[in-house]
mmCIF file of C-alpha atoms in Angstrom:
data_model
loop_
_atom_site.group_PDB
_atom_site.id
_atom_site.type_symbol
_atom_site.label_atom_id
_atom_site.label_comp_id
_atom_site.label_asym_id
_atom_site.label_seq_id
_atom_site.Cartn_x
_atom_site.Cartn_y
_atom_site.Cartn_z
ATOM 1 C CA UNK W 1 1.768 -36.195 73.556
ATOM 2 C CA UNK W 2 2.175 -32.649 75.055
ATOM 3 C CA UNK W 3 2.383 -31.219 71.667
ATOM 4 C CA UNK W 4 0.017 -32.570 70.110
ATOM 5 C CA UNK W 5 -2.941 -32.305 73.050
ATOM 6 C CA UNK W 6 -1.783 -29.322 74.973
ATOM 7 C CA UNK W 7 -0.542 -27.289 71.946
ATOM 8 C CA UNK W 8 -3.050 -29.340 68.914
ATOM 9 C CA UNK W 9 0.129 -29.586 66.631
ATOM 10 C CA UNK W 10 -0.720 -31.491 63.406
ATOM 11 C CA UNK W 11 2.090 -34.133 62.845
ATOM 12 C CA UNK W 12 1.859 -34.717 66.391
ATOM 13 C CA UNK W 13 -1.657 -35.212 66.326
ATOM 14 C CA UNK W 14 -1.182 -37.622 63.048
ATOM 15 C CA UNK W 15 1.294 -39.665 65.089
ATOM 16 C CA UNK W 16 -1.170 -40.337 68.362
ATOM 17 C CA UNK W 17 -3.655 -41.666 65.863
ATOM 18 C CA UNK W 18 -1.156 -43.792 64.285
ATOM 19 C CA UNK W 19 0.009 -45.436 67.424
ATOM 20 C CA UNK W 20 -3.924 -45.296 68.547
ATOM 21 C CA UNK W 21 -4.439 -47.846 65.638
ATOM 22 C CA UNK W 22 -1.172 -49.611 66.089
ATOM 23 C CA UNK W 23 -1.874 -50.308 70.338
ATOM 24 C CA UNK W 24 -5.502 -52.069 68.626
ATOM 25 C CA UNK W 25 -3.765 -53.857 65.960
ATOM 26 C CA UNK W 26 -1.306 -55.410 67.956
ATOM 27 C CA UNK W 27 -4.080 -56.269 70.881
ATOM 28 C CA UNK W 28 -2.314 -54.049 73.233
ATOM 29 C CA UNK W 29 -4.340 -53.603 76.596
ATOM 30 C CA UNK W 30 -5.144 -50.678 78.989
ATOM 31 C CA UNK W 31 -4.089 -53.300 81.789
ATOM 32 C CA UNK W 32 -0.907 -54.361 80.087
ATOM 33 C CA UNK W 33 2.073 -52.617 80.981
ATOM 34 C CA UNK W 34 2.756 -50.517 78.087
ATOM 35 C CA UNK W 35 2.804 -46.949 78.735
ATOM 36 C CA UNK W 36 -0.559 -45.830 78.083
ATOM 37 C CA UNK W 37 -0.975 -43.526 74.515
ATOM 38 C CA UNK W 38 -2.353 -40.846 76.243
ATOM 39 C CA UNK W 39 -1.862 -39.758 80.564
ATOM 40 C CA UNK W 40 -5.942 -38.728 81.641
ATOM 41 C CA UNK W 41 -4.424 -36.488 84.509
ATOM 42 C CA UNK W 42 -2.223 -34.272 82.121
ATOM 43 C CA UNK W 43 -4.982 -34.095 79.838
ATOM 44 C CA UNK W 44 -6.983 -33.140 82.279
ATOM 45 C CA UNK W 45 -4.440 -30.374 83.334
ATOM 46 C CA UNK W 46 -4.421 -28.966 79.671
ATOM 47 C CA UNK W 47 -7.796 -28.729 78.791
ATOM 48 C CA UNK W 48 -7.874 -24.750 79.476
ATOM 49 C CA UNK W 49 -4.769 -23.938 77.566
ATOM 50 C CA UNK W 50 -5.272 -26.449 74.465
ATOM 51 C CA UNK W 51 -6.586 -25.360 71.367
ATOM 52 C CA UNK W 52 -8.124 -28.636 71.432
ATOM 53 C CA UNK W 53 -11.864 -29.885 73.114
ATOM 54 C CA UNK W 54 -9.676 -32.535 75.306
ATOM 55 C CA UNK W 55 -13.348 -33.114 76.783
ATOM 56 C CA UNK W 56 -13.913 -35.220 74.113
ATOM 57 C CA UNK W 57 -11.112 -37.181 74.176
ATOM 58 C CA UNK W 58 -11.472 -37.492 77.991
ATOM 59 C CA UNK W 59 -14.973 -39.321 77.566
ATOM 60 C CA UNK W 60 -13.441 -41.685 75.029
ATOM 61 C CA UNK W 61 -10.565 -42.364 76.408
ATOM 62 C CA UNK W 62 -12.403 -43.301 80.084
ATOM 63 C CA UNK W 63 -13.314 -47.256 80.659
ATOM 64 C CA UNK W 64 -11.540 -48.062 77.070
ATOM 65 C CA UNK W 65 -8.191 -48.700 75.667
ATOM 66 C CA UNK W 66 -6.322 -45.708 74.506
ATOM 67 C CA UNK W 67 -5.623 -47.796 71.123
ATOM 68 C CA UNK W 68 -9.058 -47.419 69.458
ATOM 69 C CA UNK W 69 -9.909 -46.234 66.413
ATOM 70 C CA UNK W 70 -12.249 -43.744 68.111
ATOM 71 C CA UNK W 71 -9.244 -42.338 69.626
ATOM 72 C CA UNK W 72 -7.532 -42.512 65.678
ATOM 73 C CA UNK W 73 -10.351 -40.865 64.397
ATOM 74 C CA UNK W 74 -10.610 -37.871 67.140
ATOM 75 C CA UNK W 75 -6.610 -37.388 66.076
ATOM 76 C CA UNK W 76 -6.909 -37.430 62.932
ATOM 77 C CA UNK W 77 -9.983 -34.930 62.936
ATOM 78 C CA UNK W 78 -8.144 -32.291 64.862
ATOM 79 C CA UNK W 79 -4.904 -32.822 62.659
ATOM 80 C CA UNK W 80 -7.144 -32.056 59.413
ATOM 81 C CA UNK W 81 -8.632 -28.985 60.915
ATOM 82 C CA UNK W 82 -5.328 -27.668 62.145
ATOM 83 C CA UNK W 83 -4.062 -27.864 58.225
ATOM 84 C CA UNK W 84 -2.661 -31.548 57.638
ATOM 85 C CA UNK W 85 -3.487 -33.033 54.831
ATOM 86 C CA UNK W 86 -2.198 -36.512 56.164
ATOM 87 C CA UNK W 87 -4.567 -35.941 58.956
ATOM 88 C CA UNK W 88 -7.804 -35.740 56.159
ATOM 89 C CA UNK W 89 -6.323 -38.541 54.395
ATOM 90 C CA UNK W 90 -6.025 -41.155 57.112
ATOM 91 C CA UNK W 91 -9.504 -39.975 58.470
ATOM 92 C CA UNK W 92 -10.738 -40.967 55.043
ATOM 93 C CA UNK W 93 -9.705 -44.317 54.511
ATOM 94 C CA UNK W 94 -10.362 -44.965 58.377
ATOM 95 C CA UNK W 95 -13.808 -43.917 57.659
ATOM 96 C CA UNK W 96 -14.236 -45.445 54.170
ATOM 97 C CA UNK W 97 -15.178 -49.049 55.262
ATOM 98 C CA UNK W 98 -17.046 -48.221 58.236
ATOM 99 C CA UNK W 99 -20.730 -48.495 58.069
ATOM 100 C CA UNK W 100 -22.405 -45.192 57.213
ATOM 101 C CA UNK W 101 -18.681 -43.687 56.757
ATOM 102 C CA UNK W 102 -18.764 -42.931 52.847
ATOM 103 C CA UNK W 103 -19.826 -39.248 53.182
ATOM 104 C CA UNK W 104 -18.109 -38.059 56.023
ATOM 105 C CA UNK W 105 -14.821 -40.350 54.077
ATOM 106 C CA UNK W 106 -15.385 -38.568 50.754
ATOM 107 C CA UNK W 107 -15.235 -35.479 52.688
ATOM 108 C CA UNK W 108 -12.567 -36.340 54.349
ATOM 109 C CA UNK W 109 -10.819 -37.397 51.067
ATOM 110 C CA UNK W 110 -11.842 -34.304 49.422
ATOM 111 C CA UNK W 111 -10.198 -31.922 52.367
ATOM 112 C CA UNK W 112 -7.135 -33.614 52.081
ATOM 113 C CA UNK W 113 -7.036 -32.896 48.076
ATOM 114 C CA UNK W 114 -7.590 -29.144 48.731
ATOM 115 C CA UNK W 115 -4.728 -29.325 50.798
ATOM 116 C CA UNK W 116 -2.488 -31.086 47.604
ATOM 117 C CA UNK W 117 -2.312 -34.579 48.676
ATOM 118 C CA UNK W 118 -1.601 -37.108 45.767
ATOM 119 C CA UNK W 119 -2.879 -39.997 47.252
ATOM 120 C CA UNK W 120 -6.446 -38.473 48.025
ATOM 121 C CA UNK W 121 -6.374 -36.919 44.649
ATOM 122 C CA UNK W 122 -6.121 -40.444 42.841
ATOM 123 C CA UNK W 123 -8.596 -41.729 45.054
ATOM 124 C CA UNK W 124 -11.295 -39.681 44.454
ATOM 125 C CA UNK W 125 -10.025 -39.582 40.836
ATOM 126 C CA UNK W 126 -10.932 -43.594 40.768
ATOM 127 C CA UNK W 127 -14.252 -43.075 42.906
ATOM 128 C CA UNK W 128 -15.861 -40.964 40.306
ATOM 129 C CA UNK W 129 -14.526 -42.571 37.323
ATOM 130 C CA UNK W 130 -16.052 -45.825 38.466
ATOM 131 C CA UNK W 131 -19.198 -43.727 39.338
ATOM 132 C CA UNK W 132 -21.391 -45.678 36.955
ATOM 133 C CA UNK W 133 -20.413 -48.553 38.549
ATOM 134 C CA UNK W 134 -21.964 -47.302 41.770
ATOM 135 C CA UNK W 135 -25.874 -47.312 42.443
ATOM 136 C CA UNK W 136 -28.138 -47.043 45.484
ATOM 137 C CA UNK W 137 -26.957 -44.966 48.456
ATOM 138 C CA UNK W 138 -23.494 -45.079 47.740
ATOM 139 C CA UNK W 139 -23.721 -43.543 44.013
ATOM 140 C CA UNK W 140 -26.604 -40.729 45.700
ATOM 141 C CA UNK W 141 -23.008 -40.407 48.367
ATOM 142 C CA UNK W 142 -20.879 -39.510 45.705
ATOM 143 C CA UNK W 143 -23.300 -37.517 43.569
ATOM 144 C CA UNK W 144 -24.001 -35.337 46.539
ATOM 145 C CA UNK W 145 -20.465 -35.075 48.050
ATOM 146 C CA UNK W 146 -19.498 -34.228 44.359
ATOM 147 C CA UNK W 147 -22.277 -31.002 44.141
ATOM 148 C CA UNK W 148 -21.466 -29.813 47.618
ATOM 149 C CA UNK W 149 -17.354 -30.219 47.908
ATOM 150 C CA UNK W 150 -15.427 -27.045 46.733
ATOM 151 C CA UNK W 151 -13.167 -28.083 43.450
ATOM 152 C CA UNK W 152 -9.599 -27.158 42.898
ATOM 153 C CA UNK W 153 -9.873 -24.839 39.844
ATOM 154 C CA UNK W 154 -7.347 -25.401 37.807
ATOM 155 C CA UNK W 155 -8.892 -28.797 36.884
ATOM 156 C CA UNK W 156 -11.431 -26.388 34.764
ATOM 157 C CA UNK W 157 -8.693 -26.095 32.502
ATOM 158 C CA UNK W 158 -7.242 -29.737 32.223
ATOM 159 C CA UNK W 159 -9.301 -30.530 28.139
ATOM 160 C CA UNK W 160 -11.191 -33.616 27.455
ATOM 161 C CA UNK W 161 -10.139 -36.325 25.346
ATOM 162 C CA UNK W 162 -13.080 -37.256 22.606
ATOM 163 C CA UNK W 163 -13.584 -40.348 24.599
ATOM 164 C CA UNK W 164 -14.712 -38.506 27.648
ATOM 165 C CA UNK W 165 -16.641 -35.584 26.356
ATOM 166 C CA UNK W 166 -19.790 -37.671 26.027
ATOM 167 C CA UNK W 167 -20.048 -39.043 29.531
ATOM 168 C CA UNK W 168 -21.284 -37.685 33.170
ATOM 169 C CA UNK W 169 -20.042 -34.625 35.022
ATOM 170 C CA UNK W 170 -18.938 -37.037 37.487
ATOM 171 C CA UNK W 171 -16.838 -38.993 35.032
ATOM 172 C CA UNK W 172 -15.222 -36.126 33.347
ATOM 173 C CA UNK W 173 -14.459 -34.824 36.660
ATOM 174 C CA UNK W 174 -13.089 -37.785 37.731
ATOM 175 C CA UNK W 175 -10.843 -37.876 34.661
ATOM 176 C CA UNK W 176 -9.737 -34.602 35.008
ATOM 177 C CA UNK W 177 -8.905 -35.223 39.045
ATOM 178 C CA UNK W 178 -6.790 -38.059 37.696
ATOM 179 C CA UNK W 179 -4.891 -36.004 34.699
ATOM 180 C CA UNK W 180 -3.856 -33.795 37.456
ATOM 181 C CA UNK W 181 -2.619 -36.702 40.038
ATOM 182 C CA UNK W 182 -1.155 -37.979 37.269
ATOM 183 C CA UNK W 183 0.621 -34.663 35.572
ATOM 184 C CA UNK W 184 0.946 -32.448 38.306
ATOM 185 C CA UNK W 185 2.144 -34.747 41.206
ATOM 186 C CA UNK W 186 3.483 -37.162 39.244
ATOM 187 C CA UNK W 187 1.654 -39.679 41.107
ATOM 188 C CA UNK W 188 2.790 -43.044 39.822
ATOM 189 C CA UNK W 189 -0.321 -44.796 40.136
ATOM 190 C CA UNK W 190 -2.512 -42.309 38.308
ATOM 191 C CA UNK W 191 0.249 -42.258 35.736
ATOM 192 C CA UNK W 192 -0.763 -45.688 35.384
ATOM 193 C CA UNK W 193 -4.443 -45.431 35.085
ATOM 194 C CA UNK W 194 -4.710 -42.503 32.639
ATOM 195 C CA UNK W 195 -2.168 -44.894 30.134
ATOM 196 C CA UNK W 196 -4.472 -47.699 30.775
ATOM 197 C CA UNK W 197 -7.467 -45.237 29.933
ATOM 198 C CA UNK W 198 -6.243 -43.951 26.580
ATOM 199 C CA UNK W 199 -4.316 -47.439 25.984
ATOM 200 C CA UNK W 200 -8.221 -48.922 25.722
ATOM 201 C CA UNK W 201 -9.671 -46.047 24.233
ATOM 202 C CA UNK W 202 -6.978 -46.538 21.269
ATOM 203 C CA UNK W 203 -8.314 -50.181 21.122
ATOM 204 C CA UNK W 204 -11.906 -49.720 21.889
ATOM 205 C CA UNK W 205 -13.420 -46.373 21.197
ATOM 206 C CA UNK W 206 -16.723 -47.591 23.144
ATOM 207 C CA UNK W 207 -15.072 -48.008 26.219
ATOM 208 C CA UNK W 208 -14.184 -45.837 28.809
#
């Protein structure tokens, strides 16, 4: 707790939001007598010297349950901005299925790549791919999240199969974003995927 909220260090950050989720999962009370995730009058005590806006976390924290995922999501936040990918990861698929959550989730996702995570990598990877699939506000989401996120270079230099040089920018980046899960991480998954991609293409040059 102390290093995480009085000195904002990331893993320790990641691991209050993981117990955050896991006191709400398991239906864990402020009134029960589990130690509570996080002790108001120490926080209260290190809002000058934290790197953190405890102020926040204060306001949520008062009149709820310390497991929340409000709680998750303010942990998570901080971890990402303090340089953990794990942080942007788990504050993108917290986000992904809440209501309004896509873009702030793709952004999420997207921080966490720029940072080298596999797993976010793949993800967005399988979001754009699957791009045509999309329509309404969600595919205008991942069009615009795909214009305004920075890139990872060296995906400018991962070619194009034949079978992917005729479709969308969002498609061929979403191949490319899975050639490097896939090659460069060795993500097993994406490893998966790409075979399954050229496996049909070999069978069925129309699809893709």
């Amino acid at each position: 707790e102390e290093a995480a909220l009085r000195q904002g260090h990331p893993l320790a950050l990641v691991r209050l939001g993981n117990l955050a989720l896991e006191k709400m999962s398991t239906g864990e009370s402020s009134e029960s007598k589990a130690k509570p995730l996080v002790d108001l009058e120490k926080c209260s005590k290190w809002e000058e010297d934290s790197p953190l806006d405890l102020s926040v976390l204060v306001n949520l924290l008062h009149g709820k349950d310390s497991g929340s995922r409000d709680v998750a999501l303010y942990m998570y936040e901080n971890a990402g901005e303090r340089g953990s990918a794990e942080g942007w990861f788990n504050l993108g698929h917290l986000l992904w299925e809440a209501p309004d959550g896509k873009e702030r989730s793709l952004t999420a996702f997207h921080r966490a790549m720029d940072l080298g995570d596999p797993d976010a990598t793949y993800f967005l990877a399988a979001q754009y791919l699957a791009s045509d699939e999309v329509g309404g506000e969600e595919g205008e989401t991942l069009s615009a999240t795909f214009h305004r996120s920075s890139r990872p270079s060296e995906v400018d230099g991962i070619s194009l199969p034949s079978f992917a040089e005729c479709h969308d920018e969002l498609r061929q980046y979403g191949y490319r974003l899975l050639h490097q899960a896939a090659n460069r991480h060795n993500h097993g998954p994406a490893l998966h995927h790409l075979a399954l991609l050229h496996y049909q293409h070999n069978d069925d040059e129309a699809e893709f």
